[in-house]
mmCIF file of C-alpha atoms in Angstrom:
data_model
loop_
_atom_site.group_PDB
_atom_site.id
_atom_site.type_symbol
_atom_site.label_atom_id
_atom_site.label_comp_id
_atom_site.label_asym_id
_atom_site.label_seq_id
_atom_site.Cartn_x
_atom_site.Cartn_y
_atom_site.Cartn_z
ATOM 1 C CA MET A 1 13.017 2.666 -6.719
ATOM 2 C CA ASN A 2 11.637 1.489 -10.050
ATOM 3 C CA LEU A 3 7.837 1.009 -10.248
ATOM 4 C CA ASN A 4 8.253 -2.430 -11.828
ATOM 5 C CA ILE A 5 10.316 -3.589 -8.860
ATOM 6 C CA ILE A 6 7.674 -2.257 -6.459
ATOM 7 C CA ARG A 7 4.896 -4.049 -8.382
ATOM 8 C CA ASP A 8 6.853 -7.313 -8.306
ATOM 9 C CA LYS A 9 7.492 -7.094 -4.561
ATOM 10 C CA ILE A 10 3.855 -6.298 -3.808
ATOM 11 C CA SER A 11 2.532 -9.024 -6.131
ATOM 12 C CA LYS A 12 4.422 -11.651 -4.123
ATOM 13 C CA GLN A 13 2.555 -10.562 -0.984
ATOM 14 C CA ILE A 14 -1.068 -10.996 -2.211
ATOM 15 C CA GLY A 15 -3.220 -12.432 0.590
ATOM 16 C CA ARG A 16 -0.828 -11.440 3.389
ATOM 17 C CA SER A 17 -1.634 -9.027 6.181
ATOM 18 C CA VAL A 18 -0.217 -5.555 5.709
ATOM 19 C CA ILE A 19 -0.048 -2.262 7.577
ATOM 20 C CA ILE A 20 -0.147 0.840 5.366
ATOM 21 C CA THR A 21 0.909 4.230 6.725
ATOM 22 C CA VAL A 22 -0.107 7.280 4.682
ATOM 23 C CA LYS A 23 1.662 10.557 5.342
ATOM 24 C CA GLY A 24 -0.701 13.492 5.543
ATOM 25 C CA ASN A 25 -0.511 17.221 6.083
ATOM 26 C CA ARG A 26 1.217 18.670 9.135
ATOM 27 C CA ASN A 27 2.898 15.411 10.119
ATOM 28 C CA ARG A 28 -0.399 13.558 10.446
ATOM 29 C CA LYS A 29 -0.498 9.894 9.536
ATOM 30 C CA GLN A 30 -3.309 7.532 8.687
ATOM 31 C CA ILE A 31 -2.764 3.846 9.376
ATOM 32 C CA TYR A 32 -4.702 1.062 7.652
ATOM 33 C CA GLU A 33 -4.497 -2.642 8.516
ATOM 34 C CA GLY A 34 -5.798 -5.327 6.227
ATOM 35 C CA LYS A 35 -4.970 -7.992 3.671
ATOM 36 C CA LEU A 36 -3.392 -7.255 0.323
ATOM 37 C CA TYR A 37 -6.372 -7.861 -1.902
ATOM 38 C CA LYS A 38 -5.977 -6.929 -5.591
ATOM 39 C CA MET A 39 -3.436 -5.464 -7.969
ATOM 40 C CA TYR A 40 -4.011 -3.284 -11.002
ATOM 41 C CA PRO A 41 -1.531 -1.648 -13.426
ATOM 42 C CA ASN A 42 -1.253 1.593 -11.398
ATOM 43 C CA ILE A 43 -2.766 0.810 -7.987
ATOM 44 C CA PHE A 44 -3.124 -1.952 -5.417
ATOM 45 C CA SER A 45 -5.923 -2.574 -2.922
ATOM 46 C CA ILE A 46 -6.157 -3.807 0.630
ATOM 47 C CA MET A 47 -9.290 -5.069 2.332
ATOM 48 C CA THR A 48 -9.786 -3.556 5.789
ATOM 49 C CA ASN A 49 -12.598 -4.001 8.289
ATOM 50 C CA SER A 50 -14.199 -0.811 6.962
ATOM 51 C CA GLY A 51 -13.866 -1.721 3.262
ATOM 52 C CA GLU A 52 -11.469 -1.626 0.365
ATOM 53 C CA LYS A 53 -8.680 0.995 0.259
ATOM 54 C CA THR A 54 -6.524 1.670 -2.799
ATOM 55 C CA PHE A 55 -2.996 3.061 -3.048
ATOM 56 C CA SER A 56 -0.714 3.852 -5.981
ATOM 57 C CA TYR A 57 2.710 2.376 -6.651
ATOM 58 C CA SER A 58 4.098 5.864 -7.290
ATOM 59 C CA ASP A 59 3.152 6.894 -3.739
ATOM 60 C CA VAL A 60 5.140 3.923 -2.455
ATOM 61 C CA ALA A 61 8.100 4.985 -4.621
ATOM 62 C CA THR A 62 8.008 8.557 -3.271
ATOM 63 C CA LYS A 63 7.529 7.243 0.295
ATOM 64 C CA GLU A 64 4.195 9.009 0.773
ATOM 65 C CA VAL A 65 2.785 5.534 1.480
ATOM 66 C CA LEU A 66 4.796 3.138 3.635
ATOM 67 C CA LYS A 67 3.994 -0.580 3.814
ATOM 68 C CA LYS A 68 4.841 -3.240 6.366
ATOM 69 C CA TYR A 69 4.061 -6.930 6.032
ATOM 70 C CA GLU A 70 3.094 -9.042 9.010
#
């Protein structure tokens, strides 16, 4: 998927609740729940209960980071 398409799709979801799943080593996953907060040229941020977390668009493109909107 093209990074511009990913940016456009994410930009339309600012302020919505999102669940982010990050693939880790040895089939471990980290799950973050929060609101889509800010967008920058190479990364986007969500605000969780524990603070701000940032993720890159390229990780979404390579499916290292999976997103789900509520």
